[in-house]
Coordinates of C-alpha atoms in Angstrom, one line a residue:
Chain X
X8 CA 42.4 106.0 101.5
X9 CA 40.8 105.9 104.6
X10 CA 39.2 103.0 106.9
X11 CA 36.2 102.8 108.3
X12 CA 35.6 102.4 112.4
X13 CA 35.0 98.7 112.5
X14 CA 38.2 97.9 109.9
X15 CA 40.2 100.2 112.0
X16 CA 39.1 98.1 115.2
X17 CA 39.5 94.7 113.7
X18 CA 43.1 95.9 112.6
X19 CA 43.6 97.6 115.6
X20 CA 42.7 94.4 117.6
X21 CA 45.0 91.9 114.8
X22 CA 48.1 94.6 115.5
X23 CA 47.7 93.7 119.4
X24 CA 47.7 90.2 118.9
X25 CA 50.7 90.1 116.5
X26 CA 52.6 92.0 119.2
X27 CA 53.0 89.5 121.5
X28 CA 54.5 87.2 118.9
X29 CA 56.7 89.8 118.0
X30 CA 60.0 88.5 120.0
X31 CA 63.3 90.2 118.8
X32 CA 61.3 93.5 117.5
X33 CA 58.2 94.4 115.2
X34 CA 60.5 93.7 112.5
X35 CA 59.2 89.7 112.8
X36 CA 55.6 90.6 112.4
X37 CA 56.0 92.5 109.1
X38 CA 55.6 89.9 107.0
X39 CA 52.1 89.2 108.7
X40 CA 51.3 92.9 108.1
X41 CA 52.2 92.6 105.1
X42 CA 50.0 90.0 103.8
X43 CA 46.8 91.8 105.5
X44 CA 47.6 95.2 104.4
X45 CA 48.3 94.5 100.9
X46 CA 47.4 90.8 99.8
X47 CA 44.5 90.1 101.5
X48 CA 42.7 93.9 102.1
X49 CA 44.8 95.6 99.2
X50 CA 45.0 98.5 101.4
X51 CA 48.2 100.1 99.6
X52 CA 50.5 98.4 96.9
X53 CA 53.4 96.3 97.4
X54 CA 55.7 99.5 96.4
X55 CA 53.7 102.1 98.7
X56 CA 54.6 99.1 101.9
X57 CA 57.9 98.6 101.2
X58 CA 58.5 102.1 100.2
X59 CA 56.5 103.1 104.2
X60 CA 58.8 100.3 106.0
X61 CA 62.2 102.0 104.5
X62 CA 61.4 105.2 105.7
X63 CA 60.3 104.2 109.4
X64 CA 63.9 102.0 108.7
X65 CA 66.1 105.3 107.7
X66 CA 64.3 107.9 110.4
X67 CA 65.6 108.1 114.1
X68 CA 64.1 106.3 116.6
X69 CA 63.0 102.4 117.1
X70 CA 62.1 100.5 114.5
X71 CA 58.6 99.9 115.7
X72 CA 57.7 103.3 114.6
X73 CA 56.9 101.2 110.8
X74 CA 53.4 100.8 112.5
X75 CA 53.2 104.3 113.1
X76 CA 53.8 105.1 109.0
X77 CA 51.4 101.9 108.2
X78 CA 48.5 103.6 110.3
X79 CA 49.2 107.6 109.0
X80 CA 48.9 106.0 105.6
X81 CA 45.7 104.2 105.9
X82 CA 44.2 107.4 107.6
X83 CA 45.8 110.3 109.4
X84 CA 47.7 111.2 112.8
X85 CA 45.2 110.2 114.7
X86 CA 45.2 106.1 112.8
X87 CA 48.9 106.3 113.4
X88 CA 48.6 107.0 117.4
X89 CA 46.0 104.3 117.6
X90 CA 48.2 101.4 115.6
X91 CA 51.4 102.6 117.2
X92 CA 48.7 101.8 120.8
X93 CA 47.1 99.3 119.7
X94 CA 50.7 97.4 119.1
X95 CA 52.6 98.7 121.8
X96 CA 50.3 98.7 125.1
X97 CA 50.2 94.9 125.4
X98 CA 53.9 94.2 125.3
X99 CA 54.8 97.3 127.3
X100 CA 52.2 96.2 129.6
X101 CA 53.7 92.7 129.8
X102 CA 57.3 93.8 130.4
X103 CA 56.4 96.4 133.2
X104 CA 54.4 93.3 134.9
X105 CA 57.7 91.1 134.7
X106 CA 59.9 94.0 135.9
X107 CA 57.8 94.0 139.2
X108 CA 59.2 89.6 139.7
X109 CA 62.0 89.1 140.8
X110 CA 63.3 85.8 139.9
X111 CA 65.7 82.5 141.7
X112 CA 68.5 80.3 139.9
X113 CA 65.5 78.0 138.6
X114 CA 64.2 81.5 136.6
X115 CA 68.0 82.4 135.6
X116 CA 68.2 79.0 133.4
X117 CA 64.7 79.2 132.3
X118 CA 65.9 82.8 130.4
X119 CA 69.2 80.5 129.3
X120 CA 66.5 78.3 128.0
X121 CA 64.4 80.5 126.0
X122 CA 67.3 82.7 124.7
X123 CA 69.1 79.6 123.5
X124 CA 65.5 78.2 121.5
X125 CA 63.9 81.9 120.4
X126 CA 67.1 83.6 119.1
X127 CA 67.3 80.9 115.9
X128 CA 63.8 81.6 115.7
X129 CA 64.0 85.5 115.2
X130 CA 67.3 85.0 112.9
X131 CA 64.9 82.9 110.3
X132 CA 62.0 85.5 111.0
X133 CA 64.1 88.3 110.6
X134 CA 66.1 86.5 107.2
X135 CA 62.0 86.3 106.0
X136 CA 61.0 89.6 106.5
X137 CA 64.0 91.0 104.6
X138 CA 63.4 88.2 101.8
X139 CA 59.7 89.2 101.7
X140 CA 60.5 93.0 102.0
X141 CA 63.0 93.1 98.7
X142 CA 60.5 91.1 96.7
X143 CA 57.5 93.9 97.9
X144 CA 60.1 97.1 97.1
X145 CA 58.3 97.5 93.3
X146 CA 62.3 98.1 92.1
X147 CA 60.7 94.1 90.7
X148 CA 63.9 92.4 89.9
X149 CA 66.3 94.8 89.9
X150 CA 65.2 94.6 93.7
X151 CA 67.6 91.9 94.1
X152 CA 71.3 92.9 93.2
X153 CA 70.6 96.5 95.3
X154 CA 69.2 94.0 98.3
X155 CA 72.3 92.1 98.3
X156 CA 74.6 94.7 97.8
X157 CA 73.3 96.7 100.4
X158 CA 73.6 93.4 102.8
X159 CA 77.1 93.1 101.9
X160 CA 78.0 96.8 102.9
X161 CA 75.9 96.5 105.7
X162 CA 78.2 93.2 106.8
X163 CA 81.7 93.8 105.2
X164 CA 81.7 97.5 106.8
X165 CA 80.3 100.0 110.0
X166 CA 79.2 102.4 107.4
X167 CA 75.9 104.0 108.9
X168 CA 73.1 102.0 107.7
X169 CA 71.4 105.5 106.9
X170 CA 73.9 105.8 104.2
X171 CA 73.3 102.8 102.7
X172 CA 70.0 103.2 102.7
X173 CA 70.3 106.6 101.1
X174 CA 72.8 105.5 98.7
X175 CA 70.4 102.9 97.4
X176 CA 67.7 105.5 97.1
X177 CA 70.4 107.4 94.7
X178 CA 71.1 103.9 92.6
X179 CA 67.2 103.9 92.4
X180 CA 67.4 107.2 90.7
X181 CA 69.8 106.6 88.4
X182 CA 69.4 102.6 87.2
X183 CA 65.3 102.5 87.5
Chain H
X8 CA 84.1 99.7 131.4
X9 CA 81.6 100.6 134.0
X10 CA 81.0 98.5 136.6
X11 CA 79.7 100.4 139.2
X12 CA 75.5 101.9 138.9
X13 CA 73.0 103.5 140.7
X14 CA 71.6 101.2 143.2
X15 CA 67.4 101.0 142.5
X16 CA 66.8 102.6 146.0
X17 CA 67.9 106.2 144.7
X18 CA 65.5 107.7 142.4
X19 CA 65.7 109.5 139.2
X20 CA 64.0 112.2 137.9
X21 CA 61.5 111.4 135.2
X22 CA 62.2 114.1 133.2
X23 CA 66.0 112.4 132.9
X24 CA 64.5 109.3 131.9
X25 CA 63.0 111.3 129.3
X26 CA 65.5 113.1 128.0
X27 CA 68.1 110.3 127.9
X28 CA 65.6 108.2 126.0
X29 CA 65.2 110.9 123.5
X30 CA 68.6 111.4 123.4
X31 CA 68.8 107.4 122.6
X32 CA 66.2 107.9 120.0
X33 CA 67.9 110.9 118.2
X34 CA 70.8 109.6 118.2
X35 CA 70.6 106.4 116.9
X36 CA 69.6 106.6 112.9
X37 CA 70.2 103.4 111.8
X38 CA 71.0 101.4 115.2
X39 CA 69.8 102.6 118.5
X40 CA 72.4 99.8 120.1
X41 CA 75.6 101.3 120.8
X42 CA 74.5 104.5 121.4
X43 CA 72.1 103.2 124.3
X44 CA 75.0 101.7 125.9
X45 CA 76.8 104.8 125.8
X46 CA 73.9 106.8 127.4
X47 CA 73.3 104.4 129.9
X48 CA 76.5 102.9 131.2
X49 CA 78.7 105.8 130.4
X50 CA 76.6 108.6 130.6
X51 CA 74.5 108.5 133.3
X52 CA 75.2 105.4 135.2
X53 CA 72.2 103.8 135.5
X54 CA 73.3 100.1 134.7
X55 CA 76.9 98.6 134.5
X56 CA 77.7 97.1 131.4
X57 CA 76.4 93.6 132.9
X58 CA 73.2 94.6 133.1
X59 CA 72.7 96.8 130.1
X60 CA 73.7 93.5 128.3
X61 CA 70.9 91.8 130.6
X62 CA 68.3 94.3 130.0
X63 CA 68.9 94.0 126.4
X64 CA 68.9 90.2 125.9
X65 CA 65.7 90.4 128.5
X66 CA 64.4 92.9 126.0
X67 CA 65.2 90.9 123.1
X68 CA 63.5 87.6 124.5
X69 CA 60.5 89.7 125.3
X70 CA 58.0 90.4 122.7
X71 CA 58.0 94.1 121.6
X72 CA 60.2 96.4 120.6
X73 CA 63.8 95.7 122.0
X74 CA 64.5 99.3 123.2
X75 CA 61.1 100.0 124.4
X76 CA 61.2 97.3 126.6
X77 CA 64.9 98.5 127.7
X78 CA 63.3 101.5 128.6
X79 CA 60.5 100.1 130.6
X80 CA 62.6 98.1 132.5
X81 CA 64.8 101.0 133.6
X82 CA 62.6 103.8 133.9
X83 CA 60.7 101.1 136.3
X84 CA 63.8 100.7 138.6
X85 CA 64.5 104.0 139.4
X86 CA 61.2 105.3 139.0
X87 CA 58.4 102.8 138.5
X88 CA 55.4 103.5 136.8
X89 CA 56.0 106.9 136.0
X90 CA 60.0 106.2 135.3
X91 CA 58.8 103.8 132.6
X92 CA 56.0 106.1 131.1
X93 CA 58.6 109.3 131.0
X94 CA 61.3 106.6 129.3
X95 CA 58.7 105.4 126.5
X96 CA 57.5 108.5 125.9
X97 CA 61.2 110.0 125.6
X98 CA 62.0 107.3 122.9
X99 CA 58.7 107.5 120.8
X100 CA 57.2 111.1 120.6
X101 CA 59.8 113.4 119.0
X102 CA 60.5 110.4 116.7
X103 CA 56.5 109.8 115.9
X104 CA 56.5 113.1 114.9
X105 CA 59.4 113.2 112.6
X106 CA 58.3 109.6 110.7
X107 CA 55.0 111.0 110.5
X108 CA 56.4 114.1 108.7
X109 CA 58.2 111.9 105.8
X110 CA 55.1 110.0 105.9
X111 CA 53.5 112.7 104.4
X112 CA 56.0 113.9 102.6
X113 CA 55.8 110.6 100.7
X114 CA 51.7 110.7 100.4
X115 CA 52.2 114.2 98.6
X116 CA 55.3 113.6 96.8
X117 CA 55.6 109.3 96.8
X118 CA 53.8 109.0 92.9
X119 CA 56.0 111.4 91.4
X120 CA 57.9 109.6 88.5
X121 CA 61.7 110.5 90.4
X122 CA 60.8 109.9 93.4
X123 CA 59.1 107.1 93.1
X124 CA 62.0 105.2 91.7
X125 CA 64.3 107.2 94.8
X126 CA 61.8 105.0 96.9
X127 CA 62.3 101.9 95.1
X128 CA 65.7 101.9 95.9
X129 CA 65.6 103.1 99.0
X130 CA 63.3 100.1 99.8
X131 CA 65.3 97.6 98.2
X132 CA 68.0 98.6 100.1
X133 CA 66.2 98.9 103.6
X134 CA 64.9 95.4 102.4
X135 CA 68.7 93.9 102.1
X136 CA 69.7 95.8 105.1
X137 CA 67.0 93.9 107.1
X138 CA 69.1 90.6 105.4
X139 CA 72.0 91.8 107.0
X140 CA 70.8 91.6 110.4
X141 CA 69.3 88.4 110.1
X142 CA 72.6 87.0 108.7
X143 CA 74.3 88.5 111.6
X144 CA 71.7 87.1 114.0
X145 CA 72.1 83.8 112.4
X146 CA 75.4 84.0 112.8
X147 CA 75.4 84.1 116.6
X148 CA 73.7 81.4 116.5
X149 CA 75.8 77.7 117.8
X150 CA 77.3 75.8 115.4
X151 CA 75.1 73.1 115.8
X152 CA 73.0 71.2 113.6
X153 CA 69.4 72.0 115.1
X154 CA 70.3 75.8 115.8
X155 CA 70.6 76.2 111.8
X156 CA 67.6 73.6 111.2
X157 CA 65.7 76.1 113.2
X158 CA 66.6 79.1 111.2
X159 CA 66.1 77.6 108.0
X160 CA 62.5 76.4 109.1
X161 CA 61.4 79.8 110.2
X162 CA 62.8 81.2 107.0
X163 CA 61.6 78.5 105.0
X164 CA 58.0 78.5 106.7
X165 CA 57.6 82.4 106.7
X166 CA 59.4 83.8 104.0
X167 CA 59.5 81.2 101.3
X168 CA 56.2 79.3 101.9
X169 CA 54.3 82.1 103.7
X170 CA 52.6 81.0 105.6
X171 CA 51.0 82.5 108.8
X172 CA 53.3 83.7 111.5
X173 CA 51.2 83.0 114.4
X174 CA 50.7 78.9 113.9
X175 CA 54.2 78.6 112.7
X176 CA 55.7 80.1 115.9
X177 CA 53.5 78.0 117.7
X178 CA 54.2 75.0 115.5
X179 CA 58.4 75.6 116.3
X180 CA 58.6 77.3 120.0
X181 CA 57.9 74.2 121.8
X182 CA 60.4 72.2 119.4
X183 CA 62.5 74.8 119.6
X184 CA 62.5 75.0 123.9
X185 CA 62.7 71.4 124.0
X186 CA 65.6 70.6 121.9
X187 CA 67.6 74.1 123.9
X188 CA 66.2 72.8 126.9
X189 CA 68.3 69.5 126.0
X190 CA 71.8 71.5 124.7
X191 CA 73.9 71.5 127.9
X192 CA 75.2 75.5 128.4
X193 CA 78.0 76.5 126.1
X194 CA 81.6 77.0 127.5
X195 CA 81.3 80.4 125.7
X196 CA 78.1 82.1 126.1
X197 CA 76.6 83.6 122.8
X198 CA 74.3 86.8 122.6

């Protein structure tokens, strides 16, 4: 499928603004993706996002490259360069600004202040998105026991997440 | 432990900060973290390990990607504009390129009855390893009551109710500032 100019501006324009609520990683924001891409403009199915965020999860590189796959799948390269932009230049803008202040004591517990009040924030956001995520995988509810057994590896041991990943991908195959 | 870095006033080539990000990126399948600390700090001495861990909670508090922002804020001290350009670009094109390529690996292949059910697991399991970390972020949290009343409101909000992002982090941030701003500091800091 491909968009047309003005849906690929407005969603160009909706990426931007989510970006700046994006604290702790475009991980946050999924869930907001989510409900445009799929349950509001049906743009791909639950299974095709899910199946999209997995692979930006189990590739090298940050995380934020998920807006990257989104884009090449609602057009080509060139959609994926201008959502990966479209997401990325205002933040990036943002931090280069702040690098160029230098701040006192009164800025120091300001950070204290923030860090303390976002971080629970982004723990609950985060929690969401995974919650949201397993629902969207289309394993439907079989999506569950995987979800939470992959959680538990991930927590009980420092097995590579790529791995686990890969290892559910095989239970996939085999119990689906 | 490193404790001793480049001071800001000597400069680095951009093609370094390039190639270290990339490095960074490569590396790191599944957790970009600890292998940034070990490029940085150990490698190449650009930070000591106090300030990698202030770069990264500045990075984290930040909106954006956590690295990226990592790599703004360095490639800016040794090499400003252009320092943070060459650093970005280090951590994003090789890897763009490579997603892009299982991206359309899945657009040809994705339908096809076995693989299809490959990627429903594989998305389950990316799905519960995204649980994980927000179980481990909760973790860190204090042990206080309006720390875990936080967490569960953002879950609740988002993920159960679903409802926007945008209003409900506007809706909790102030609440959320105001009852930190109101917690004196902990003995033990948390990260």
């Amino acid at each position: 499928m491909s968009l047309s100019v003005d849906e690929l501006w407005s969603f160009g324009a909706r990426l931007a603004l989510l970006s700046m609520f994006s604290i702790g990683g475009a991980n946050v924001v999924l869930p907001e993706i989510h409900r445009h891409v799929v349950m509001d403009q049906h743009w791909m199915s639950d299974a095709q996002f899910g199946s999209l965020v997995a692979l930006a999860q189990a590739s090298p590189g940050p995380n934020v490259l998920v807006i990257a796959v989104l884009g090449f799948q609602l057009g080509g390269m060139l959609t994926a360069a201008f959502t990966m932009l479209s997401f990325m230049t205002p933040t990036s803008v943002l931090t280069y600004l702040l690098t160029r202040i230098r701040g006192g004591e009164r800025h120091e517990r300001m950070v204290k202040i923030l860090k303390l009040g976002l971080s629970p924030l982004t723990a609950g956001l985060v929690l969401a998105n995974g919650w949201i995520l397993t629902g969207a995988s289309g394993a439907g509810h079989a999506a569950y026991p995987i979800a939470l057994g992959a959680a538990g590896l991930a927590l009980a041991t420092r097995l590579n997440p790529v791995w686990v990943i890969l290892g559910c991908g095989v239970v996939g195959a085999i119990v689906l | 432990m490193q404790d001793t870095a480049l001071q800001p006033s000597q400069r680095v080539r951009a093609r370094d900060l390039f190639m270290a990000f990339l490095r960074i990126a490569v590396a790191g399948v599944g957790g970009v973290l600890p292998h940034a600390q070990y490029q940085l700090v150990e490698r190449e001495r650009w930070l000591t390990q106090r300030e990698f861990a202030d770069y990264l909670s500045a990075g984290q508090l930040l909106p954006g990607p956590n690295i990226v922002n990592v790599a703004i804020m360095v490639g800016a001290r040794y090499r400003g504009l252009t320092g943070s350009l060459a650093g970005v670009a280090g951590m994003m094109v090789v890897p763009f390129f490579f997603v892009i390529g299982l991206a359309a690996f899945y657009r040809h292949f994705g339908e096809e009855p076995y693989v299809r059910q490959v990627f429903y697991g594989i998305s389950a399991g990316a799905a519960g390893l995204m649980i994980s970390t927000g179980v481990k972020l909760a973790r860190a949290q204090p042990r206080q009551a309006w720390a875990l009343l936080l967490v569960a409101a953002a879950f609740g909000l988002v993920g159960l109710a679903r409802l926007p992002l945008i209003p409900v982090l506007l809706g909790l941030a102030p609440i959320a500032l105001w009852l930190a701003s109101r917690t004196p500091p902990p003995r033990k800091p948390t990260s």
